[in-house]
């Protein structure tokens, strides 16, 4: 909606001044622009039924999550621990590595991508809210495809760096994860 009204500034009368009231679409786009970028995985802490459990990616997790200002995202996470990275794995799969080696890679890797949006039914600012990943279009976990992954987010700006915390609650396993990322490229 556009508002037009006469206005006085420092003793001068301006004929007209106008501004538009921000819409929810404008607010969510501004937040998406703020979140846009690529973030590097720092760590992942998980709890099951209130007890902290070991990270599926071990002590040396690696990964990237990217958000675009156009509403797309992708995430990839895996372990960098040598005992979780069989050396005989090659691409294409039939050229190296045993079935057990491939199973280990599958257990210690996660990737998915698709559109993303912001959940406007919860309190939402550029520093906290809920991001909706999906419907997921491609994923290393087949049941992710077509689903919407709800993620609470918190952004912390400190010493010129931007950190993103993504909280995940999985009702099936009674698990909760808190994943920390550091922005490496502003989008």
Coordinates of N, CA, C and O in Angstrom, one line a residue:
X1 N 0.8 -1.2 0.0 CA 0.0 0.0 0.0 C 0.9 1.2 0.0 O 1.9 1.3 0.7
X2 N 0.6 2.2 -0.8 CA 1.3 3.4 -0.9 C 0.6 4.6 -0.2 O -0.6 4.8 -0.3
X3 N 1.4 5.3 0.7 CA 0.9 6.4 1.4 C 1.5 7.7 0.9 O 2.7 7.8 0.8
X4 N 0.7 8.7 0.7 CA 1.2 10.0 0.2 C 0.6 11.1 1.1 O -0.6 11.1 1.4
X5 N 1.5 12.0 1.6 CA 1.0 13.0 2.6 C 1.9 14.2 2.5 O 3.1 14.0 2.2
X6 N 1.4 15.4 2.9 CA 2.3 16.6 2.9 C 3.1 16.4 4.2 O 2.7 15.8 5.2
X7 N 4.3 17.0 4.1 CA 5.3 16.8 5.2 C 6.2 18.0 5.4 O 6.5 18.7 4.4
X8 N 6.5 18.4 6.6 CA 7.5 19.5 6.9 C 8.8 19.0 7.4 O 8.8 18.1 8.2
X9 N 9.9 19.4 6.7 CA 11.2 19.0 7.2 C 12.0 20.3 7.4 O 12.2 21.1 6.4
X10 N 12.6 20.5 8.5 CA 13.4 21.7 8.9 C 12.8 23.0 8.4 O 13.4 23.8 7.8
X11 N 11.5 23.1 8.6 CA 10.8 24.4 8.3 C 10.4 24.5 6.9 O 9.7 25.5 6.5
X12 N 10.7 23.6 6.0 CA 10.3 23.6 4.6 C 9.1 22.6 4.4 O 9.1 21.5 5.0
X13 N 8.2 23.0 3.7 CA 7.0 22.1 3.4 C 7.3 21.4 2.1 O 7.5 22.0 1.0
X14 N 7.4 20.1 2.2 CA 7.5 19.3 1.0 C 6.1 19.0 0.4 O 5.2 18.8 1.2
X15 N 6.0 19.1 -0.9 CA 4.7 18.9 -1.4 C 4.1 17.5 -1.2 O 3.0 17.4 -0.7
X16 N 4.9 16.5 -1.4 CA 4.5 15.1 -1.1 C 5.6 14.3 -0.7 O 6.8 14.5 -1.1
X17 N 5.3 13.4 0.1 CA 6.3 12.4 0.5 C 5.6 11.0 0.5 O 4.4 11.0 0.8
X18 N 6.2 10.0 0.1 CA 5.5 8.7 0.1 C 6.4 7.6 0.6 O 7.7 7.7 0.5
X19 N 5.8 6.6 1.1 CA 6.5 5.4 1.4 C 5.5 4.2 1.3 O 4.3 4.4 1.3
X20 N 6.0 3.0 1.2 CA 5.1 1.9 1.3 C 5.3 1.1 2.5 O 6.4 1.0 3.1
X21 N 4.3 0.6 3.0 CA 4.3 -0.2 4.2 C 4.9 -1.6 3.8 O 4.5 -2.2 2.8
X22 N 5.9 -2.1 4.6 CA 6.5 -3.3 4.1 C 5.5 -4.5 4.2 O 4.7 -4.6 5.2
X23 N 5.5 -5.3 3.2 CA 4.6 -6.5 3.2 C 5.4 -7.7 3.7 O 6.6 -7.6 3.9
X24 N 4.7 -8.7 4.0 CA 5.3 -9.9 4.5 C 6.3 -10.5 3.5 O 7.3 -11.0 3.8
X25 N 5.9 -10.3 2.2 CA 6.8 -10.8 1.1 C 8.1 -10.0 1.1 O 9.2 -10.5 0.9
X26 N 8.0 -8.7 1.3 CA 9.2 -7.8 1.4 C 10.1 -8.2 2.6 O 11.3 -8.3 2.5
X27 N 9.4 -8.5 3.7 CA 10.2 -8.9 4.9 C 10.9 -10.2 4.7 O 12.1 -10.3 5.0
X28 N 10.2 -11.2 4.2 CA 10.8 -12.5 4.0 C 11.9 -12.4 3.0 O 13.0 -13.1 3.1
X29 N 11.7 -11.6 1.9 CA 12.8 -11.5 0.9 C 14.0 -10.8 1.5 O 15.2 -11.2 1.2
X30 N 13.8 -9.8 2.4 CA 15.0 -9.2 3.0 C 15.7 -10.2 3.9 O 17.0 -10.2 4.0
X31 N 15.0 -11.0 4.6 CA 15.6 -12.0 5.4 C 16.4 -13.1 4.6 O 17.5 -13.5 4.9
X32 N 15.7 -13.5 3.5 CA 16.4 -14.4 2.6 C 17.7 -13.8 2.0 O 18.7 -14.5 1.9
X33 N 17.6 -12.5 1.7 CA 18.8 -11.9 1.2 C 19.9 -11.8 2.2 O 21.1 -12.0 1.9
X34 N 19.5 -11.6 3.5 CA 20.5 -11.6 4.6 C 21.1 -13.0 4.8 O 22.3 -13.1 5.1
X35 N 20.3 -14.1 4.7 CA 20.8 -15.4 4.9 C 21.6 -15.9 3.7 O 22.4 -16.9 3.9
X36 N 21.4 -15.4 2.6 CA 22.0 -15.9 1.3 C 23.6 -15.9 1.5 O 24.2 -15.0 2.0
X37 N 24.1 -17.1 1.1 CA 25.5 -17.3 1.2 C 25.8 -18.8 1.3 O 25.0 -19.6 1.4
X38 N 27.1 -19.0 1.5 CA 27.6 -20.4 1.7 C 28.3 -20.5 3.1 O 29.1 -19.6 3.4
X39 N 27.9 -21.5 3.8 CA 28.4 -21.7 5.2 C 29.1 -23.0 5.3 O 28.7 -24.0 4.7
X40 N 30.2 -23.0 6.1 CA 31.0 -24.2 6.3 C 30.6 -24.8 7.6 O 30.5 -24.1 8.6
X41 N 30.5 -26.1 7.7 CA 30.1 -26.8 8.9 C 31.2 -26.7 9.9 O 32.4 -27.1 9.7
X42 N 30.8 -26.3 11.1 CA 31.8 -26.3 12.3 C 31.6 -27.5 13.2 O 32.6 -28.1 13.5
X43 N 30.4 -27.7 13.6 CA 30.1 -28.9 14.4 C 28.7 -29.2 14.5 O 27.8 -28.4 14.1
X44 N 28.4 -30.4 15.0 CA 27.0 -30.9 15.1 C 26.9 -31.6 16.5 O 27.6 -32.5 16.8
X45 N 26.0 -31.1 17.3 CA 25.8 -31.7 18.6 C 24.4 -32.4 18.6 O 23.5 -31.7 18.2
X46 N 24.3 -33.6 19.0 CA 23.0 -34.3 19.0 C 22.7 -34.9 20.4 O 23.6 -35.2 21.1
X47 N 21.4 -34.9 20.6 CA 20.8 -35.4 21.9 C 19.7 -36.4 21.5 O 19.0 -36.1 20.5
X48 N 19.6 -37.5 22.2 CA 18.5 -38.5 22.0 C 17.9 -38.6 23.4 O 18.6 -39.0 24.4
X49 N 16.6 -38.3 23.5 CA 15.9 -38.4 24.8 C 16.7 -37.7 25.9 O 16.8 -38.3 27.0
X50 N 17.2 -36.6 25.6 CA 17.9 -35.7 26.6 C 19.3 -36.1 26.9 O 20.0 -35.4 27.7
X51 N 19.9 -37.1 26.2 CA 21.3 -37.5 26.5 C 22.1 -37.2 25.2 O 21.7 -37.6 24.1
X52 N 23.2 -36.6 25.4 CA 24.1 -36.3 24.3 C 24.7 -37.5 23.7 O 25.1 -38.4 24.4
X53 N 24.6 -37.6 22.4 CA 25.1 -38.8 21.6 C 26.2 -38.4 20.7 O 26.4 -37.2 20.4
X54 N 27.0 -39.3 20.2 CA 28.1 -39.0 19.3 C 27.6 -38.5 18.0 O 26.5 -38.9 17.5
X55 N 28.4 -37.6 17.4 CA 28.1 -37.0 16.1 C 28.2 -38.1 15.0 O 29.2 -38.8 15.0
X56 N 27.2 -38.2 14.1 CA 27.4 -39.2 13.1 C 28.5 -39.0 12.1 O 29.0 -39.9 11.4
X57 N 29.1 -37.8 12.1 CA 30.2 -37.4 11.3 C 31.5 -37.5 12.1 O 32.5 -37.1 11.6
X58 N 31.5 -37.9 13.4 CA 32.6 -38.1 14.2 C 33.2 -36.7 14.6 O 32.5 -35.7 14.6
X59 N 34.5 -36.8 15.0 CA 35.2 -35.6 15.5 C 35.6 -34.6 14.4 O 36.0 -33.5 14.7
X60 N 35.6 -35.1 13.1 CA 36.0 -34.2 12.0 C 34.9 -34.1 11.0 O 35.0 -34.7 9.9
X61 N 33.8 -33.4 11.3 CA 32.8 -33.2 10.3 C 33.2 -32.2 9.2 O 34.0 -31.3 9.5
X62 N 32.6 -32.4 8.1 CA 32.8 -31.4 7.0 C 31.5 -31.2 6.3 O 30.6 -32.1 6.2
X63 N 31.3 -30.0 5.7 CA 30.1 -29.8 5.0 C 29.9 -28.4 4.6 O 30.6 -27.5 5.1
X64 N 28.9 -28.2 3.7 CA 28.6 -26.8 3.2 C 27.1 -26.8 3.1 O 26.4 -27.8 2.8
X65 N 26.5 -25.6 3.5 CA 25.1 -25.3 3.2 C 25.1 -24.0 2.5 O 25.8 -23.1 2.9
X66 N 24.3 -23.9 1.5 CA 24.2 -22.7 0.6 C 22.7 -22.3 0.5 O 21.8 -23.2 0.3
X67 N 22.5 -21.1 0.8 CA 21.1 -20.5 0.5 C 21.3 -19.4 -0.5 O 22.2 -18.6 -0.5
X68 N 20.4 -19.4 -1.5 CA 20.4 -18.3 -2.5 C 19.3 -17.3 -2.2 O 18.3 -17.7 -1.6
X69 N 19.5 -16.1 -2.7 CA 18.4 -15.1 -2.5 C 17.2 -15.4 -3.3 O 16.2 -14.8 -3.2
X70 N 17.3 -16.4 -4.2 CA 16.2 -16.7 -5.1 C 15.4 -17.9 -4.6 O 14.5 -18.4 -5.2
X71 N 15.7 -18.4 -3.3 CA 14.9 -19.4 -2.7 C 15.3 -20.8 -2.9 O 14.5 -21.7 -2.9
X72 N 16.6 -21.1 -3.2 CA 17.1 -22.4 -3.3 C 18.2 -22.7 -2.2 O 18.9 -21.8 -1.8
X73 N 18.3 -24.0 -1.8 CA 19.3 -24.3 -0.9 C 19.9 -25.7 -1.2 O 19.3 -26.5 -2.0
X74 N 21.1 -25.9 -0.7 CA 21.7 -27.3 -0.8 C 22.5 -27.5 0.4 O 23.1 -26.5 1.0
X75 N 22.6 -28.7 0.9 CA 23.4 -29.0 2.1 C 24.1 -30.4 1.8 O 23.5 -31.3 1.2
X76 N 25.3 -30.4 2.2 CA 26.1 -31.7 2.2 C 26.9 -31.8 3.4 O 27.5 -30.8 3.8
X77 N 26.9 -32.9 4.1 CA 27.7 -33.1 5.3 C 28.3 -34.6 5.3 O 27.6 -35.5 4.8
X78 N 29.5 -34.7 5.8 CA 30.1 -36.0 5.8 C 31.3 -36.0 6.8 O 31.7 -34.9 7.3
X79 N 31.8 -37.1 7.1 CA 32.9 -37.3 8.1 C 34.2 -37.2 7.3 O 34.3 -37.6 6.1
X80 N 35.2 -36.6 7.9 CA 36.6 -36.5 7.3 C 37.5 -37.4 8.1 O 38.7 -37.4 7.9
X81 N 37.0 -38.2 9.1 CA 37.8 -39.1 9.8 C 38.3 -40.3 9.0 O 37.5 -40.9 8.3
X82 N 39.6 -40.6 9.0 CA 40.1 -41.6 8.1 C 39.4 -43.0 8.2 O 39.2 -43.6 7.2
X83 N 39.0 -43.4 9.4 CA 38.4 -44.7 9.6 C 36.9 -44.7 9.1 O 36.3 -45.7 9.0
X84 N 36.4 -43.5 8.7 CA 35.1 -43.4 8.2 C 35.1 -43.1 6.7 O 34.1 -42.9 6.0
X85 N 36.3 -43.1 6.1 CA 36.5 -42.8 4.7 C 37.4 -43.9 4.0 O 38.6 -43.7 3.8
X86 N 36.7 -45.0 3.6 CA 37.5 -46.0 3.0 C 38.3 -45.5 1.8 O 37.7 -44.9 0.9
X87 N 39.6 -45.9 1.7 CA 40.4 -45.3 0.6 C 40.1 -45.9 -0.8 O 40.5 -45.3 -1.8
X88 N 39.4 -47.1 -0.8 CA 39.2 -47.7 -2.1 C 37.9 -47.3 -2.9 O 37.6 -47.7 -3.9
X89 N 37.2 -46.3 -2.2 CA 36.0 -45.8 -2.9 C 36.4 -45.0 -4.1 O 37.2 -44.1 -4.1
X90 N 35.7 -45.3 -5.2 CA 35.9 -44.6 -6.5 C 34.6 -44.4 -7.1 O 33.6 -45.0 -6.9
X91 N 34.5 -43.4 -8.1 CA 33.3 -43.2 -8.9 C 33.6 -43.6 -10.3 O 34.7 -43.2 -10.8
X92 N 32.8 -44.2 -11.0 CA 31.5 -44.8 -10.6 C 31.7 -46.0 -9.6 O 32.7 -46.6 -9.5
X93 N 30.6 -46.3 -8.9 CA 30.7 -47.2 -7.7 C 31.2 -48.6 -8.1 O 31.8 -49.2 -7.3
X94 N 31.0 -49.1 -9.3 CA 31.4 -50.4 -9.6 C 32.9 -50.5 -9.9 O 33.4 -51.6 -10.3
X95 N 33.7 -49.5 -9.8 CA 35.1 -49.5 -10.0 C 36.0 -49.6 -8.8 O 37.2 -49.7 -8.9
X96 N 35.4 -49.6 -7.6 CA 36.2 -49.7 -6.4 C 35.4 -49.6 -5.1 O 34.3 -49.0 -5.1
X97 N 35.9 -50.3 -4.1 CA 35.2 -50.3 -2.8 C 34.3 -51.4 -2.7 O 33.5 -51.8 -3.6
X98 N 34.2 -52.0 -1.5 CA 33.3 -53.1 -1.2 C 31.9 -52.5 -0.8 O 31.8 -51.3 -0.6
X99 N 31.0 -53.4 -0.7 CA 29.6 -53.0 -0.3 C 29.7 -52.4 1.1 O 29.0 -51.5 1.4
X100 N 30.5 -53.0 2.0 CA 30.6 -52.5 3.3 C 31.2 -51.1 3.3 O 30.8 -50.2 4.1
X101 N 32.2 -50.9 2.4 CA 32.8 -49.5 2.3 C 31.8 -48.5 1.9 O 31.7 -47.4 2.5
X102 N 31.0 -48.9 0.9 CA 29.9 -48.0 0.4 C 28.8 -47.7 1.5 O 28.3 -46.6 1.6
X103 N 28.5 -48.8 2.3 CA 27.6 -48.6 3.4 C 28.1 -47.7 4.4 O 27.3 -46.8 4.9
X104 N 29.4 -47.7 4.7 CA 30.0 -46.8 5.7 C 29.9 -45.4 5.2 O 29.5 -44.4 5.9
X105 N 30.2 -45.2 3.9 CA 30.1 -43.8 3.3 C 28.6 -43.3 3.4 O 28.4 -42.2 3.7
X106 N 27.7 -44.2 3.1 CA 26.3 -43.9 3.2 C 25.9 -43.5 4.6 O 25.1 -42.6 4.8
X107 N 26.4 -44.2 5.6 CA 26.0 -43.9 7.0 C 26.6 -42.6 7.5 O 26.2 -42.0 8.5
X108 N 27.7 -42.1 6.9 CA 28.4 -41.0 7.4 C 28.3 -39.8 6.4 O 29.2 -38.9 6.5
X109 N 27.3 -39.8 5.6 CA 27.1 -38.7 4.6 C 25.6 -38.4 4.5 O 24.8 -39.2 4.7
X110 N 25.4 -37.1 4.3 CA 24.0 -36.6 4.1 C 24.1 -35.4 3.1 O 24.9 -34.5 3.2
X111 N 23.2 -35.5 2.1 CA 23.1 -34.4 1.2 C 21.6 -34.2 0.7 O 20.9 -35.2 0.6
X112 N 21.2 -33.0 0.5 CA 19.9 -32.8 0.0 C 19.8 -31.3 -0.6 O 20.7 -30.5 -0.2
X113 N 18.9 -31.1 -1.4 CA 18.7 -29.8 -2.1 C 17.3 -29.6 -2.5 O 16.6 -30.5 -2.7
X114 N 17.0 -28.3 -2.7 CA 15.7 -27.9 -3.2 C 15.4 -26.5 -2.9 O 16.2 -25.7 -2.5
X115 N 14.1 -26.1 -3.1 CA 13.7 -24.7 -2.7 C 13.7 -24.6 -1.2 O 13.7 -25.6 -0.4
X116 N 13.7 -23.3 -0.7 CA 13.5 -23.1 0.7 C 12.7 -21.8 0.8 O 12.6 -21.0 -0.1
X117 N 12.0 -21.7 2.0 CA 11.2 -20.5 2.3 C 11.3 -20.3 3.8 O 11.9 -21.1 4.5
X118 N 10.7 -19.3 4.2 CA 10.6 -18.9 5.7 C 9.2 -19.2 6.2 O 8.3 -18.9 5.5
X119 N 9.2 -19.7 7.4 CA 7.9 -20.0 8.0 C 7.4 -18.7 8.6 O 7.9 -18.3 9.7
X120 N 6.4 -18.1 8.0 CA 5.9 -16.8 8.5 C 4.8 -17.0 9.6 O 4.4 -16.0 10.2
X121 N 4.5 -18.2 10.0 CA 3.6 -18.4 11.1 C 4.3 -18.4 12.5 O 3.6 -18.6 13.5
X122 N 5.6 -18.3 12.5 CA 6.4 -18.2 13.8 C 7.1 -16.9 13.8 O 7.3 -16.3 12.7
X123 N 7.5 -16.4 15.0 CA 8.2 -15.1 15.0 C 9.4 -15.2 14.1 O 10.2 -16.2 14.1
X124 N 9.7 -14.1 13.3 CA 10.7 -14.2 12.2 C 11.4 -12.9 12.2 O 10.8 -11.8 12.0
X125 N 12.8 -13.0 12.3 CA 13.7 -11.8 12.1 C 14.9 -12.4 11.3 O 15.0 -13.6 11.1
X126 N 15.8 -11.5 10.9 CA 16.9 -12.0 10.2 C 17.9 -12.7 11.2 O 18.7 -13.5 10.7
X127 N 17.7 -12.6 12.5 CA 18.5 -13.3 13.4 C 17.9 -14.6 14.0 O 18.6 -15.3 14.6
X128 N 16.6 -14.8 13.8 CA 16.0 -16.0 14.3 C 14.7 -16.3 13.6 O 14.0 -15.3 13.2
X129 N 14.3 -17.5 13.5 CA 13.1 -17.9 12.9 C 13.1 -19.4 12.5 O 13.9 -20.1 13.1
X130 N 12.3 -19.7 11.5 CA 12.3 -21.1 11.0 C 12.3 -21.1 9.5 O 11.6 -20.3 8.9
X131 N 13.3 -21.8 9.0 CA 13.5 -22.0 7.6 C 12.9 -23.3 7.2 O 13.0 -24.3 7.9
X132 N 12.2 -23.4 6.0 CA 11.6 -24.6 5.5 C 12.4 -25.0 4.3 O 12.4 -24.4 3.3
X133 N 13.1 -26.1 4.4 CA 13.9 -26.7 3.3 C 12.9 -27.6 2.5 O 12.5 -28.7 3.1
X134 N 12.6 -27.3 1.3 CA 11.7 -28.2 0.5 C 10.5 -27.5 0.0 O 10.3 -26.3 0.1
X135 N 9.7 -28.3 -0.7 CA 9.9 -29.8 -0.8 C 11.2 -30.1 -1.4 O 11.6 -29.6 -2.5
X136 N 11.9 -31.0 -0.7 CA 13.2 -31.5 -1.2 C 13.1 -32.1 -2.5 O 12.2 -33.0 -2.8
X137 N 14.0 -31.8 -3.5 CA 13.9 -32.3 -4.8 C 14.9 -33.4 -5.0 O 14.7 -34.3 -5.9
X138 N 16.1 -33.4 -4.3 CA 17.0 -34.5 -4.4 C 17.7 -34.7 -3.1 O 17.9 -33.7 -2.3
X139 N 18.0 -36.0 -2.7 CA 18.6 -36.2 -1.4 C 19.3 -37.6 -1.4 O 18.8 -38.5 -2.1
X140 N 20.3 -37.7 -0.5 CA 20.9 -39.0 -0.3 C 20.0 -39.9 0.5 O 20.2 -41.2 0.4
X141 N 19.1 -39.4 1.2 CA 18.1 -40.2 2.0 C 16.8 -40.2 1.2 O 16.1 -39.1 1.1
X142 N 16.4 -41.3 0.6 CA 15.3 -41.3 -0.3 C 14.0 -40.7 0.3 O 13.2 -40.0 -0.4
X143 N 13.7 -40.9 1.6 CA 12.5 -40.4 2.1 C 12.4 -38.9 2.3 O 11.4 -38.4 2.6
X144 N 13.6 -38.2 2.2 CA 13.6 -36.8 2.3 C 12.9 -36.2 1.0 O 12.4 -35.1 1.1
X145 N 13.0 -36.9 -0.1 CA 12.5 -36.3 -1.4 C 11.0 -36.0 -1.2 O 10.2 -36.9 -0.8
X146 N 10.6 -34.8 -1.5 CA 9.2 -34.4 -1.5 C 8.8 -33.9 -0.1 O 7.7 -33.3 0.0
X147 N 9.6 -34.1 0.9 CA 9.3 -33.6 2.3 C 9.8 -32.2 2.5 O 10.6 -31.7 1.7
X148 N 9.2 -31.5 3.5 CA 9.7 -30.2 3.9 C 10.4 -30.5 5.3 O 9.9 -31.1 6.2
X149 N 11.7 -30.0 5.3 CA 12.5 -30.1 6.5 C 12.4 -28.8 7.3 O 12.9 -27.8 6.7
X150 N 11.8 -28.8 8.4 CA 11.7 -27.6 9.3 C 13.0 -27.5 10.1 O 13.4 -28.4 10.8
X151 N 13.6 -26.3 10.0 CA 14.8 -26.0 10.7 C 14.7 -24.6 11.4 O 14.4 -23.6 10.8
X152 N 14.9 -24.6 12.7 CA 14.9 -23.3 13.4 C 16.3 -22.8 13.2 O 17.3 -23.5 13.2
X153 N 16.4 -21.5 13.0 CA 17.7 -20.9 12.8 C 18.0 -19.7 13.8 O 17.1 -19.1 14.2
X154 N 19.3 -19.5 14.1 CA 19.7 -18.4 14.8 C 21.0 -17.9 14.1 O 21.8 -18.7 13.7
X155 N 21.1 -16.6 13.9 CA 22.3 -16.0 13.3 C 23.0 -15.2 14.3 O 22.3 -14.4 15.1
X156 N 24.3 -15.3 14.4 CA 25.1 -14.6 15.4 C 26.2 -13.9 14.6 O 26.9 -14.5 13.8
X157 N 26.3 -12.6 14.7 CA 27.4 -11.8 14.1 C 28.4 -11.5 15.3 O 28.0 -10.9 16.3
X158 N 29.6 -11.9 15.1 CA 30.6 -11.7 16.1 C 32.0 -11.5 15.5 O 32.4 -12.3 14.7
X159 N 32.7 -10.5 15.9 CA 34.0 -10.2 15.4 C 34.1 -10.2 13.9 O 35.1 -10.7 13.3
X160 N 33.1 -9.6 13.2 CA 33.1 -9.6 11.7 C 32.8 -10.9 11.1 O 32.8 -11.0 9.8
X161 N 32.4 -11.9 11.8 CA 32.0 -13.2 11.2 C 30.5 -13.4 11.4 O 29.9 -12.8 12.3
X162 N 30.0 -14.2 10.6 CA 28.5 -14.6 10.7 C 28.4 -16.1 10.9 O 29.0 -16.9 10.2
X163 N 27.7 -16.4 12.0 CA 27.5 -17.9 12.4 C 26.1 -18.2 12.3 O 25.2 -17.4 12.6
X164 N 25.8 -19.3 11.8 CA 24.4 -19.8 11.6 C 24.2 -21.1 12.4 O 25.0 -22.0 12.2
X165 N 23.2 -21.1 13.3 CA 22.9 -22.3 14.0 C 21.6 -22.8 13.5 O 20.6 -22.1 13.5
X166 N 21.6 -24.1 13.1 CA 20.4 -24.7 12.7 C 20.0 -25.8 13.7 O 20.8 -26.7 14.0
X167 N 18.8 -25.7 14.2 CA 18.3 -26.7 15.2 C 17.3 -27.6 14.5 O 16.4 -27.1 13.8
X168 N 17.5 -28.9 14.7 CA 16.6 -29.9 14.1 C 16.1 -30.8 15.1 O 16.8 -31.3 16.0
X169 N 14.8 -31.0 15.1 CA 14.1 -32.0 16.0 C 13.5 -33.1 15.2 O 12.7 -32.8 14.3
X170 N 14.0 -34.3 15.4 CA 13.5 -35.5 14.7 C 12.6 -36.3 15.6 O 13.0 -36.9 16.5
X171 N 11.3 -36.3 15.3 CA 10.4 -36.9 16.2 C 10.5 -38.5 16.1 O 10.2 -39.2 17.1
X172 N 10.9 -39.0 14.9 CA 11.0 -40.4 14.8 C 12.0 -41.0 15.7 O 11.7 -42.1 16.4
X173 N 13.1 -40.4 15.9 CA 14.2 -41.0 16.7 C 14.3 -40.3 18.1 O 15.1 -40.6 18.9
X174 N 13.4 -39.3 18.4 CA 13.5 -38.6 19.6 C 14.8 -37.8 19.7 O 15.4 -37.7 20.8
X175 N 15.3 -37.4 18.6 CA 16.6 -36.7 18.5 C 16.5 -35.2 18.3 O 15.5 -34.8 17.7
X176 N 17.5 -34.5 18.8 CA 17.6 -33.1 18.5 C 19.0 -32.8 18.2 O 20.0 -33.3 18.8
X177 N 19.2 -32.0 17.1 CA 20.6 -31.7 16.7 C 20.7 -30.2 16.7 O 19.8 -29.5 16.3
X178 N 21.9 -29.7 17.0 CA 22.2 -28.3 16.8 C 23.5 -28.2 16.0 O 24.5 -28.7 16.4
X179 N 23.3 -27.7 14.8 CA 24.4 -27.7 13.8 C 24.9 -26.2 13.6 O 24.1 -25.3 13.4
X180 N 26.2 -26.0 13.8 CA 26.8 -24.7 13.7 C 27.6 -24.6 12.4 O 28.3 -25.5 12.0
X181 N 27.3 -23.5 11.7 CA 28.0 -23.1 10.5 C 28.6 -21.8 10.5 O 28.1 -20.9 11.3
X182 N 29.6 -21.5 9.7 CA 30.3 -20.2 9.6 C 30.2 -19.8 8.2 O 30.6 -20.5 7.3
X183 N 29.7 -18.5 8.0 CA 29.6 -18.1 6.6 C 30.9 -17.8 6.0 O 31.8 -17.2 6.6
X184 N 31.2 -18.4 4.8 CA 32.4 -18.2 4.1 C 32.3 -17.4 2.9 O 33.3 -16.8 2.4
X185 N 31.1 -17.3 2.4 CA 30.8 -16.4 1.2 C 29.4 -15.8 1.4 O 28.4 -16.5 1.6
X186 N 29.3 -14.5 1.3 CA 28.0 -13.8 1.4 C 27.4 -13.9 0.0 O 28.1 -13.7 -1.0
X187 N 26.1 -14.2 0.0 CA 25.4 -14.5 -1.3 C 24.8 -13.3 -1.8 O 24.2 -13.1 -2.7

